[in-house]
Coordinates of C-alpha atoms in Angstrom, one line a residue:
Chain A
M30 CA 160.6 68.5 137.0
K31 CA 157.0 69.4 137.7
T32 CA 154.2 67.4 136.0
A33 CA 153.4 70.3 133.7
Q34 CA 157.1 70.5 132.6
K35 CA 157.1 66.8 132.0
L36 CA 154.1 67.1 129.9
T37 CA 155.8 69.9 127.8
A38 CA 158.9 67.7 127.4
F39 CA 156.7 64.8 126.3
K40 CA 154.8 67.0 123.8
T41 CA 158.1 68.2 122.5
I42 CA 159.5 64.7 121.8
L43 CA 156.2 63.5 120.4
T44 CA 155.7 66.5 118.1
K45 CA 159.3 66.3 116.9
E46 CA 158.9 62.7 116.1
V47 CA 155.6 63.1 114.3
M48 CA 156.9 66.1 112.3
R49 CA 159.9 64.0 111.3
F50 CA 158.0 61.3 109.6
L51 CA 155.4 63.7 108.2
R52 CA 158.3 65.8 106.7
I53 CA 159.5 62.7 104.8
W54 CA 156.0 61.3 104.0
V55 CA 157.2 60.1 100.6
Q56 CA 159.5 57.7 102.4
T57 CA 157.3 56.9 105.4
L58 CA 153.7 56.9 104.4
V59 CA 153.5 56.3 100.6
P60 CA 155.6 53.0 100.3
P61 CA 153.3 51.0 102.7
A62 CA 150.3 52.2 100.8
I63 CA 151.8 51.0 97.5
T64 CA 153.0 47.7 98.9
M65 CA 149.7 46.9 100.4
T66 CA 147.8 47.9 97.2
L67 CA 149.9 45.3 95.4
Y68 CA 149.1 42.7 98.1
F69 CA 145.4 43.4 97.7
V70 CA 145.6 43.2 93.9
I71 CA 147.8 40.0 93.7
F72 CA 146.8 38.0 96.8
G73 CA 143.3 39.3 97.1
N74 CA 142.0 39.7 93.6
L75 CA 144.2 37.6 91.4
I76 CA 145.2 34.6 93.5
G77 CA 142.5 35.0 96.2
S78 CA 139.7 34.3 93.7
Q79 CA 141.3 30.9 93.0
I80 CA 141.6 30.1 96.8
G81 CA 138.0 30.5 97.7
D82 CA 136.5 31.2 101.1
M83 CA 138.3 31.0 104.4
D84 CA 136.5 30.8 107.8
G85 CA 133.3 31.9 105.9
F86 CA 134.9 35.0 104.3
K87 CA 136.2 35.8 100.9
Y88 CA 140.0 35.4 100.9
I89 CA 140.6 39.1 100.4
E90 CA 138.3 39.9 103.3
Y91 CA 140.2 37.4 105.4
I92 CA 143.6 38.8 104.7
I93 CA 142.7 42.5 105.1
P94 CA 143.1 42.6 108.9
G95 CA 146.4 40.7 108.7
L96 CA 147.8 43.1 106.1
I97 CA 146.7 46.1 108.1
M98 CA 148.4 44.7 111.2
M99 CA 151.5 43.8 109.2
S100 CA 151.9 47.4 108.1
V101 CA 151.3 48.7 111.6
I102 CA 153.9 46.3 113.1
T103 CA 156.5 47.1 110.4
N104 CA 156.1 50.9 110.5
S105 CA 155.9 51.2 114.3
Y106 CA 159.1 49.2 114.6
S107 CA 161.0 50.9 111.8
N108 CA 160.0 54.4 112.9
V109 CA 161.5 54.1 116.3
V110 CA 164.5 52.0 115.4
S111 CA 165.6 54.4 112.7
T112 CA 164.9 57.7 114.5
F113 CA 166.5 56.6 117.8
F114 CA 169.5 55.1 116.1
T115 CA 170.0 58.2 114.0
A116 CA 169.8 60.4 117.1
K117 CA 172.5 58.1 118.6
M118 CA 174.7 58.1 115.6
F119 CA 174.6 61.9 115.0
G120 CA 174.8 62.7 118.7
H121 CA 171.5 64.7 119.0
I122 CA 170.3 62.1 121.6
Q123 CA 172.7 64.1 123.8
E124 CA 170.3 67.1 123.7
M125 CA 167.9 64.9 125.8
L126 CA 170.5 63.2 127.9
I127 CA 171.9 66.4 129.3
S128 CA 168.5 67.8 130.1
P129 CA 166.4 66.9 133.1
V130 CA 163.8 65.1 131.0
P131 CA 163.1 61.8 132.8
N132 CA 163.7 58.5 131.1
H133 CA 160.0 57.6 131.2
I134 CA 159.2 60.7 129.2
I135 CA 161.9 59.9 126.6
L136 CA 160.6 56.4 126.3
M137 CA 157.0 57.5 126.0
G138 CA 157.8 60.3 123.5
Y139 CA 159.6 57.9 121.1
I140 CA 157.0 55.2 121.6
G141 CA 154.3 57.7 120.9
G142 CA 156.1 58.7 117.7
G143 CA 156.3 55.1 116.6
M144 CA 152.6 54.5 117.4
A145 CA 151.6 57.6 115.5
R146 CA 153.3 56.4 112.3
G147 CA 152.1 52.8 112.7
L148 CA 148.5 53.9 113.3
M149 CA 148.6 56.4 110.5
V150 CA 149.9 53.9 108.0
G151 CA 147.3 51.4 109.4
L152 CA 144.6 53.9 108.6
I153 CA 146.0 54.6 105.1
V154 CA 146.1 50.8 104.4
T155 CA 142.5 50.5 105.8
L156 CA 141.4 53.2 103.4
V157 CA 143.1 51.5 100.5
S158 CA 141.5 48.2 101.4
L159 CA 138.1 49.8 101.0
F160 CA 138.8 50.0 97.2
F161 CA 138.9 46.2 97.2
S162 CA 136.4 45.1 99.7
S163 CA 133.8 46.5 102.1
L164 CA 134.7 46.5 105.7
T165 CA 132.3 46.0 108.6
I166 CA 133.9 46.1 112.0
Q167 CA 132.3 43.6 114.3
H168 CA 134.0 44.7 117.6
P169 CA 135.3 48.3 117.3
F170 CA 136.7 48.4 120.9
I171 CA 138.7 45.2 120.4
T172 CA 139.9 46.3 117.0
I173 CA 141.2 49.7 118.3
A174 CA 142.6 48.2 121.5
V175 CA 144.6 45.5 119.7
V176 CA 146.0 47.8 117.0
V177 CA 147.0 50.4 119.5
L178 CA 148.6 47.9 121.9
T179 CA 150.4 46.2 119.0
S180 CA 151.9 49.4 117.7
M181 CA 153.0 50.3 121.2
L182 CA 154.6 46.9 121.6
F183 CA 156.6 47.1 118.4
S184 CA 157.6 50.7 119.0
I185 CA 159.2 49.6 122.3
A186 CA 160.8 46.7 120.5
G187 CA 162.2 49.1 117.9
L188 CA 163.6 51.3 120.6
I189 CA 165.4 48.3 122.3
N190 CA 166.9 47.3 118.9
A191 CA 168.1 50.9 118.4
I192 CA 169.7 51.0 121.9
Y193 CA 171.8 48.0 121.1
A194 CA 172.5 48.8 117.4
K195 CA 176.0 49.9 116.6
S196 CA 175.7 50.2 112.9
F197 CA 173.0 50.7 110.2
D198 CA 173.2 46.9 109.6
D199 CA 172.1 46.3 113.1
I200 CA 168.8 48.1 112.6
T201 CA 167.9 46.0 109.6
I202 CA 168.9 42.6 110.9
I203 CA 165.9 42.2 113.3
P204 CA 163.2 43.4 110.9
T205 CA 164.6 41.3 108.0
F206 CA 165.4 38.0 109.8
V207 CA 163.0 38.1 112.7
L208 CA 160.1 40.4 112.2
T209 CA 159.3 39.6 108.6
P210 CA 159.2 35.8 109.0
L211 CA 157.2 36.1 112.3
T212 CA 154.7 38.3 110.5
Y213 CA 154.4 36.2 107.4
L214 CA 154.0 33.1 109.5
G215 CA 151.7 34.8 112.0
G216 CA 148.5 34.0 110.3
V217 CA 148.3 37.0 108.0
F218 CA 147.6 34.9 104.9
Y219 CA 146.1 31.8 106.4
S220 CA 144.3 30.2 109.3
I221 CA 146.5 27.9 111.4
N222 CA 143.6 25.4 111.4
M223 CA 144.9 24.6 107.9
L224 CA 148.1 23.3 109.4
S225 CA 149.0 20.0 110.9
D226 CA 148.8 19.7 114.7
F227 CA 152.6 19.9 115.0
W228 CA 152.8 23.2 112.9
Q229 CA 149.7 24.5 114.7
N230 CA 151.6 24.1 118.0
V231 CA 154.7 25.7 116.6
S232 CA 152.6 28.6 115.3
L233 CA 151.3 29.2 118.8
A234 CA 154.8 30.2 119.9
N235 CA 154.7 33.1 117.5
P236 CA 153.5 36.2 119.3
V237 CA 152.5 37.9 116.1
L238 CA 149.8 35.2 115.6
Y239 CA 148.0 36.5 118.7
M240 CA 148.0 40.1 117.5
V241 CA 146.9 39.3 114.0
N242 CA 144.1 37.1 115.2
G243 CA 143.0 39.5 117.9
F244 CA 142.7 42.2 115.3
R245 CA 140.9 39.8 112.9
Y246 CA 138.5 39.0 115.6
G247 CA 137.8 42.6 116.1
I248 CA 137.1 43.2 112.4
L249 CA 135.6 39.9 111.2
G250 CA 134.5 38.3 114.4
V251 CA 136.5 35.1 113.7
S252 CA 139.9 34.1 115.1
D253 CA 142.2 31.1 115.6
I254 CA 143.0 32.5 119.1
S255 CA 140.8 33.7 121.9
P256 CA 140.8 37.5 122.3
V257 CA 141.6 37.1 126.0
A258 CA 144.9 35.3 125.0
S259 CA 145.7 38.1 122.5
F260 CA 145.2 40.8 125.2
S261 CA 147.1 38.8 127.8
L262 CA 150.1 38.3 125.6
L263 CA 150.1 41.9 124.5
A264 CA 149.9 43.1 128.1
V265 CA 152.7 40.8 129.3
F266 CA 155.0 41.7 126.4
I267 CA 154.4 45.4 126.8
V268 CA 155.1 45.5 130.5
A269 CA 158.2 43.3 130.1
L270 CA 159.7 45.2 127.2
Y271 CA 158.9 48.6 128.6
G272 CA 160.6 47.6 131.8
F273 CA 163.6 46.4 129.9
A274 CA 163.8 49.5 127.7
Y275 CA 163.6 51.7 130.8
Y276 CA 166.4 49.7 132.5
L277 CA 168.6 50.1 129.4
L278 CA 168.0 53.8 129.2
K279 CA 168.6 54.3 132.9
K280 CA 171.9 52.3 132.7
G281 CA 172.8 54.3 129.6
V282 CA 173.4 51.1 127.6
G283 CA 174.5 52.2 124.1
I284 CA 174.1 55.9 124.7
R285 CA 176.4 56.7 127.6
S286 CA 180.0 55.7 127.7
Chain B
M29 CA 180.4 79.5 150.0
T30 CA 178.7 77.0 147.7
H31 CA 180.8 76.0 144.8
A32 CA 179.4 76.2 141.3
L33 CA 181.2 72.8 140.7
K34 CA 183.0 70.5 143.1
I35 CA 184.7 67.4 141.8
T36 CA 186.1 64.9 144.3
N37 CA 188.3 62.0 143.5
L38 CA 186.6 61.5 140.1
K39 CA 187.7 58.4 138.2
K40 CA 186.7 57.0 134.9
T41 CA 187.9 53.7 133.4
Y42 CA 186.4 52.8 130.0
D43 CA 185.3 49.3 129.0
N44 CA 188.6 48.9 127.1
K45 CA 190.4 49.5 130.5
F46 CA 191.7 52.9 129.4
Q47 CA 191.8 55.1 132.6
A48 CA 190.7 58.5 131.4
L49 CA 190.5 60.1 134.8
K50 CA 192.6 58.9 137.7
G51 CA 190.9 60.6 140.7
I52 CA 190.7 64.3 139.9
N53 CA 189.7 67.0 142.4
L54 CA 188.5 70.4 141.2
E55 CA 186.6 73.4 142.6
V56 CA 185.0 76.1 140.5
Q57 CA 183.6 79.1 142.4
K58 CA 180.2 80.7 141.6
G59 CA 180.6 83.4 139.0
D60 CA 184.0 82.3 137.9
F61 CA 185.3 82.2 134.4
F62 CA 187.3 79.0 134.6
A63 CA 189.8 77.5 132.1
L64 CA 190.1 73.7 132.0
L65 CA 193.2 73.0 129.8
G66 CA 194.9 69.9 128.7
A67 CA 196.3 68.2 125.6
N68 CA 194.1 66.0 123.4
G69 CA 193.1 62.9 125.3
A70 CA 194.1 64.4 128.7
G71 CA 190.6 63.7 130.1
K72 CA 188.9 67.1 129.8
S73 CA 186.0 65.9 127.6
T74 CA 185.5 62.8 129.8
A75 CA 185.3 65.0 132.9
I76 CA 182.8 67.3 131.1
G77 CA 180.8 64.3 129.9
I78 CA 180.4 63.0 133.5
I79 CA 179.4 66.4 134.8
C80 CA 176.7 66.6 132.0
S81 CA 175.4 63.0 132.4
L82 CA 176.8 61.9 129.1
V83 CA 179.4 59.6 130.6
N84 CA 179.0 57.2 133.5
K85 CA 181.6 57.8 136.2
T86 CA 183.6 54.9 137.7
D87 CA 184.0 56.5 141.1
G88 CA 184.1 59.8 142.9
D89 CA 181.6 62.7 143.5
V90 CA 180.4 65.6 141.5
S91 CA 178.2 68.4 142.9
V92 CA 176.9 71.4 141.1
F93 CA 175.8 74.4 143.2
G94 CA 175.6 72.0 146.2
Y95 CA 173.5 69.4 144.4
D96 CA 174.9 65.9 144.2
L97 CA 174.9 64.6 140.6
E98 CA 173.8 61.1 141.8
K99 CA 171.1 62.1 144.2
D100 CA 169.8 65.2 142.5
R101 CA 170.6 64.6 138.8
E102 CA 167.6 66.5 137.5
T103 CA 168.4 69.6 139.5
V104 CA 172.0 69.4 138.4
Q105 CA 170.9 69.1 134.8
E106 CA 168.6 72.1 135.1
H107 CA 171.6 74.2 136.2
I108 CA 174.0 73.2 133.4
G109 CA 174.3 74.3 129.8
L110 CA 176.7 72.5 127.5
V111 CA 178.4 73.6 124.3
P112 CA 180.0 70.4 123.1
Q113 CA 183.1 70.0 121.0
E114 CA 181.4 68.2 118.1
F115 CA 178.3 69.5 116.3
N116 CA 175.5 67.3 117.8
F117 CA 172.3 68.8 116.6
N118 CA 169.9 67.4 114.0
I119 CA 171.3 68.9 110.8
W120 CA 168.0 68.5 109.0
E121 CA 166.0 70.6 111.5
P122 CA 165.6 74.3 111.1
V123 CA 167.6 76.5 113.5
I124 CA 164.6 77.7 115.5
E125 CA 163.3 74.2 116.0
I126 CA 166.6 73.0 117.4
I127 CA 166.4 75.7 120.0
L128 CA 162.7 75.3 120.8
N129 CA 163.0 71.5 121.1
Q130 CA 165.9 72.0 123.6
A131 CA 163.7 74.3 125.6
G132 CA 160.9 71.7 125.5
Y133 CA 163.2 69.1 127.1
Y134 CA 163.6 71.5 130.0
G135 CA 159.9 71.9 130.3
I136 CA 159.7 75.4 128.9
E137 CA 156.5 76.2 127.1
R138 CA 156.7 77.2 123.5
P139 CA 155.6 80.8 123.8
V140 CA 158.2 81.5 126.5
A141 CA 160.8 79.6 124.6
R142 CA 160.1 81.5 121.4
K143 CA 160.8 84.8 123.2
R144 CA 164.1 83.6 124.6
A145 CA 165.1 82.0 121.3
E146 CA 164.5 85.3 119.5
E147 CA 166.7 87.2 122.1
L148 CA 169.5 84.7 121.9
L149 CA 169.5 84.3 118.1
K150 CA 169.5 88.1 117.7
H151 CA 172.4 88.4 120.2
L152 CA 174.3 85.7 118.3
D153 CA 173.5 87.1 114.8
L154 CA 171.5 84.1 113.8
W155 CA 168.0 85.5 113.8
D156 CA 168.0 85.8 110.0
K157 CA 168.9 82.1 109.7
R158 CA 166.2 80.9 112.0
D159 CA 164.3 79.0 109.4
E160 CA 167.3 77.6 107.6
Q161 CA 168.2 73.9 108.0
A162 CA 171.1 73.7 110.3
Q163 CA 173.2 71.8 107.7
N164 CA 173.2 75.0 105.6
L165 CA 175.0 77.1 108.3
S166 CA 178.7 77.9 108.2
G167 CA 181.0 76.5 110.9
G168 CA 181.0 79.6 112.9
M169 CA 177.2 79.8 112.8
K170 CA 176.9 76.2 113.9
R171 CA 179.1 77.0 116.9
R172 CA 176.9 80.0 117.8
L173 CA 173.8 77.8 117.3
M174 CA 175.1 75.5 119.9
I175 CA 175.7 78.4 122.3
A176 CA 172.2 79.6 121.8
R177 CA 170.9 76.1 122.4
A178 CA 172.9 75.7 125.6
L179 CA 171.6 79.0 127.0
I180 CA 167.9 78.6 126.2
H181 CA 167.1 77.4 129.7
N182 CA 169.2 80.2 131.4
P183 CA 171.7 77.8 133.0
K184 CA 173.8 79.0 136.0
L185 CA 176.8 77.0 134.8
L186 CA 177.8 77.1 131.2
I187 CA 180.4 74.6 130.0
L188 CA 182.1 75.3 126.7
D189 CA 184.2 72.5 125.2
E190 CA 186.4 74.2 122.6
P191 CA 183.7 76.6 121.4
T192 CA 185.9 78.6 119.1
A193 CA 187.6 75.7 117.3
G194 CA 187.7 76.4 113.6
V195 CA 186.1 79.8 114.0
D196 CA 187.6 82.8 112.2
I197 CA 189.1 85.5 114.4
E198 CA 186.3 88.0 113.8
I199 CA 183.6 85.6 115.0
R200 CA 185.8 84.3 117.8
R201 CA 186.2 87.9 119.1
S202 CA 182.5 88.5 119.0
M203 CA 181.9 85.2 120.9
W204 CA 184.5 86.3 123.5
E205 CA 182.6 89.5 124.0
F206 CA 179.3 87.7 124.3
L207 CA 180.7 85.2 126.9
K208 CA 182.3 88.0 128.9
K209 CA 179.0 89.8 129.2
L210 CA 177.3 86.5 130.1
N211 CA 179.9 85.9 132.9
Q212 CA 179.5 89.5 134.1
A213 CA 175.8 88.9 134.3
G214 CA 176.4 86.1 136.8
T215 CA 176.8 82.9 134.7
T216 CA 179.6 80.7 135.8
I217 CA 181.6 79.6 132.8
I218 CA 184.0 76.7 132.3
L219 CA 186.0 76.8 129.1
T220 CA 188.2 74.3 127.5
T221 CA 190.2 75.6 124.6
H222 CA 193.4 75.1 122.6
Y223 CA 193.7 78.8 122.0
L224 CA 195.7 79.6 125.1
E225 CA 195.5 83.4 124.6
E226 CA 191.7 82.9 124.8
A227 CA 192.0 81.3 128.2
E228 CA 194.6 83.9 129.4
S229 CA 192.5 86.9 128.4
M230 CA 189.1 85.6 129.6
C231 CA 189.6 83.3 132.6
N232 CA 190.3 84.1 136.2
N233 CA 191.2 80.6 137.4
I234 CA 192.6 77.6 135.7
A235 CA 193.2 73.9 136.0
I236 CA 195.5 71.8 133.8
I237 CA 194.7 68.2 133.2
N238 CA 197.4 65.8 131.9
K239 CA 196.9 62.0 131.5
G240 CA 193.8 62.0 133.7
E241 CA 195.3 63.9 136.5
V242 CA 195.0 67.6 137.6
V243 CA 198.6 68.8 137.5
E244 CA 197.7 72.4 138.3
S245 CA 194.7 74.3 139.7
T246 CA 195.2 77.9 140.7
S247 CA 194.4 81.4 139.7
M248 CA 195.5 82.7 136.3
K249 CA 197.4 85.5 138.0
E250 CA 199.3 83.2 140.3
L251 CA 200.1 80.8 137.4
L252 CA 201.4 83.6 135.2
S253 CA 203.5 85.0 138.0
R254 CA 205.5 81.8 137.9
L255 CA 206.9 82.7 134.5
Q256 CA 210.5 83.6 135.3
V257 CA 211.6 84.8 131.9
E258 CA 209.7 86.3 129.0
T259 CA 210.9 86.3 125.4
F260 CA 210.2 89.3 123.2
V261 CA 210.6 89.6 119.5
L262 CA 211.8 93.1 118.4
D263 CA 211.6 94.5 114.9
L264 CA 214.6 96.8 114.4
K265 CA 214.8 100.1 112.7
E266 CA 218.2 99.5 111.3
P267 CA 219.6 96.0 110.5
L268 CA 222.3 94.5 112.6
D269 CA 225.2 92.4 111.4
K270 CA 225.7 90.6 114.7
C271 CA 224.6 90.7 118.3
P272 CA 226.4 93.1 120.6
E273 CA 229.0 91.0 122.6
D274 CA 229.0 92.8 125.9
C275 CA 225.2 93.0 126.3
E276 CA 223.8 92.2 129.7
L277 CA 220.7 90.7 128.1
T278 CA 220.3 87.3 126.5
I279 CA 220.0 88.2 122.8
N280 CA 219.5 86.2 119.7
L281 CA 219.6 87.7 116.2
R282 CA 216.9 85.9 114.2
D283 CA 217.7 87.9 111.0
P284 CA 219.3 91.3 110.5
S285 CA 216.1 93.1 111.3
T286 CA 214.6 90.8 114.0
L287 CA 216.0 90.3 117.5
E288 CA 214.8 87.9 120.2
V289 CA 215.5 89.1 123.8
E290 CA 214.9 87.2 127.0
L291 CA 213.9 89.4 129.9
D292 CA 214.1 88.2 133.5
K293 CA 210.9 88.8 135.4
S294 CA 212.7 91.0 138.0
R295 CA 213.7 93.4 135.2
S296 CA 211.5 96.1 133.8
L297 CA 210.9 96.9 130.1
N298 CA 212.6 100.3 130.7
Y299 CA 215.8 98.3 131.5
L300 CA 215.4 96.4 128.3
F301 CA 215.1 99.6 126.2
E302 CA 217.9 101.4 128.1
T303 CA 220.3 98.5 127.5
L304 CA 219.4 98.3 123.8
S305 CA 219.8 102.1 123.4
K306 CA 223.3 101.9 124.9
H307 CA 224.2 99.6 122.0
N308 CA 222.5 101.9 119.5
I309 CA 219.8 99.4 118.8
R310 CA 216.5 101.1 117.8
V311 CA 213.3 99.3 118.1
M312 CA 210.3 99.8 115.8
S313 CA 207.9 97.3 117.4
M314 CA 207.8 94.4 119.8
R315 CA 205.7 91.4 120.7
N316 CA 205.8 88.3 122.9
K317 CA 207.4 85.4 121.2
T318 CA 204.8 83.0 122.6
N319 CA 201.7 83.4 124.7
R320 CA 202.7 83.4 128.4
L321 CA 200.2 80.8 129.3
E322 CA 201.3 78.6 126.4
E323 CA 204.9 78.7 127.8
L324 CA 203.7 77.6 131.2
F325 CA 201.3 75.0 129.9
V326 CA 204.0 73.3 127.8
K327 CA 206.4 73.4 130.7
L328 CA 203.9 72.0 133.2
V329 CA 202.8 69.2 130.9
K330 CA 206.4 68.4 130.0
T331 CA 207.5 68.2 133.6
D332 CA 204.5 66.0 134.5
N333 CA 205.3 63.7 131.6
E334 CA 208.9 63.4 132.6
D335 CA 208.0 62.7 136.2
S336 CA 205.6 60.0 135.2
S337 CA 208.0 58.3 132.8
S338 CA 210.9 58.3 135.3

């Protein structure tokens, strides 16, 4: 395939994916907005006013970056895992497999779709948060870079989950039993400086902590983790998972008999 | 001459140790209309899956128009269009989107794809349904949608895996006409079907697969010439009480008005009618008892099964 043809194939997959989640926006875009509004009301306004300041910020201001990141992670992941698994289950993944579209393009198309939904939900949640608190972004470049890379990382992770999944149960196990605990314990609602040394060290093994704190640094200018560590971890995970996803696709794991 | 498809010693063993293909060899010439027949589970769909990059082979070689599937996979894929046995499109997408997306996977820009899609959908009587969700189409329309999708990139080799299964006779015939025209325009076609009269009337060459092995690969004409005896069913003008005893033909009276006659290949139909006339038997109409290819197919597969079990 020539470069222009590859670009057309990429645009096709990306557009198809974006149109898919836009077509069912009531299922894909509205629920995170409602959930996060409840978080802002309950944790931010009602409970947050009892907690007081954290790292020099009101509690609601402190948790906003974490909640935005949480919605980005969840939606990037769930978009790719559900769409790729459905394509596998109903067989329309074969439309791509019989065509000359390279595996890199298939990967990038699906990852792009997951990122588009993750970032769109992130933007919606950000707009909702403005009803509860004013938001001044301290480091715009870092903010955008961290959120884009995080959505990319979790889109790839969702794809790997979908490749291995054999039933609809398999696409909910990882989000429920792995992703949600990691996100809730990843510093969304608290600073790890509040924890004992032991639990601080345990928390450092949680990759989500680096992303949430990188994003918080971008918005508020405070973080438990150095931004360099956040970017390094993101880069390593993205390269490793992308390479693994490419290998699985090339071998045909879960999609070719 | 370059083959449209050449398969050499192709083997496939699935993870559960089931050997679906035991080293098949097959050649399909450019421009051919080729029938690939076999009972359910014989290995046809596995072979097609390998050719179309949907199944990983265990061993052997596949080349399409001289391009090796392993070395030039992209080029091979550009040349092939597949109409699979099962409906495998996104049923929630509109018809036109399914076609345009497929074109996109081949790197065809939307404006070009749109023109081709319009032509194909009009040819296949689906243009009026272009904005319908695919799930709302009838079975026959879904089959035609898959044909349109397979042809959007103008493949030189079209593989149809039971394209007319579950399709009513009227639509089946219109699909035959369409495929014949496509073949006449230069597209090589490989057809698997359970309707043997379809294979007999449309295909020039044939291969029969049984239990993962090619038990026959020859021209349709040559295969049909092997049929030694044909059985005809005759509707009689006047009912008969019993078969004539001194008749030179092998005759069986099905009911007083229907006679079954076996005719040796060396004898002409004139001989049949002369013999019947001698016995004052008058015929209103006649037909083959079974399709000729069906008789041969059953015989070949049965012989192969007996050989392998002994």
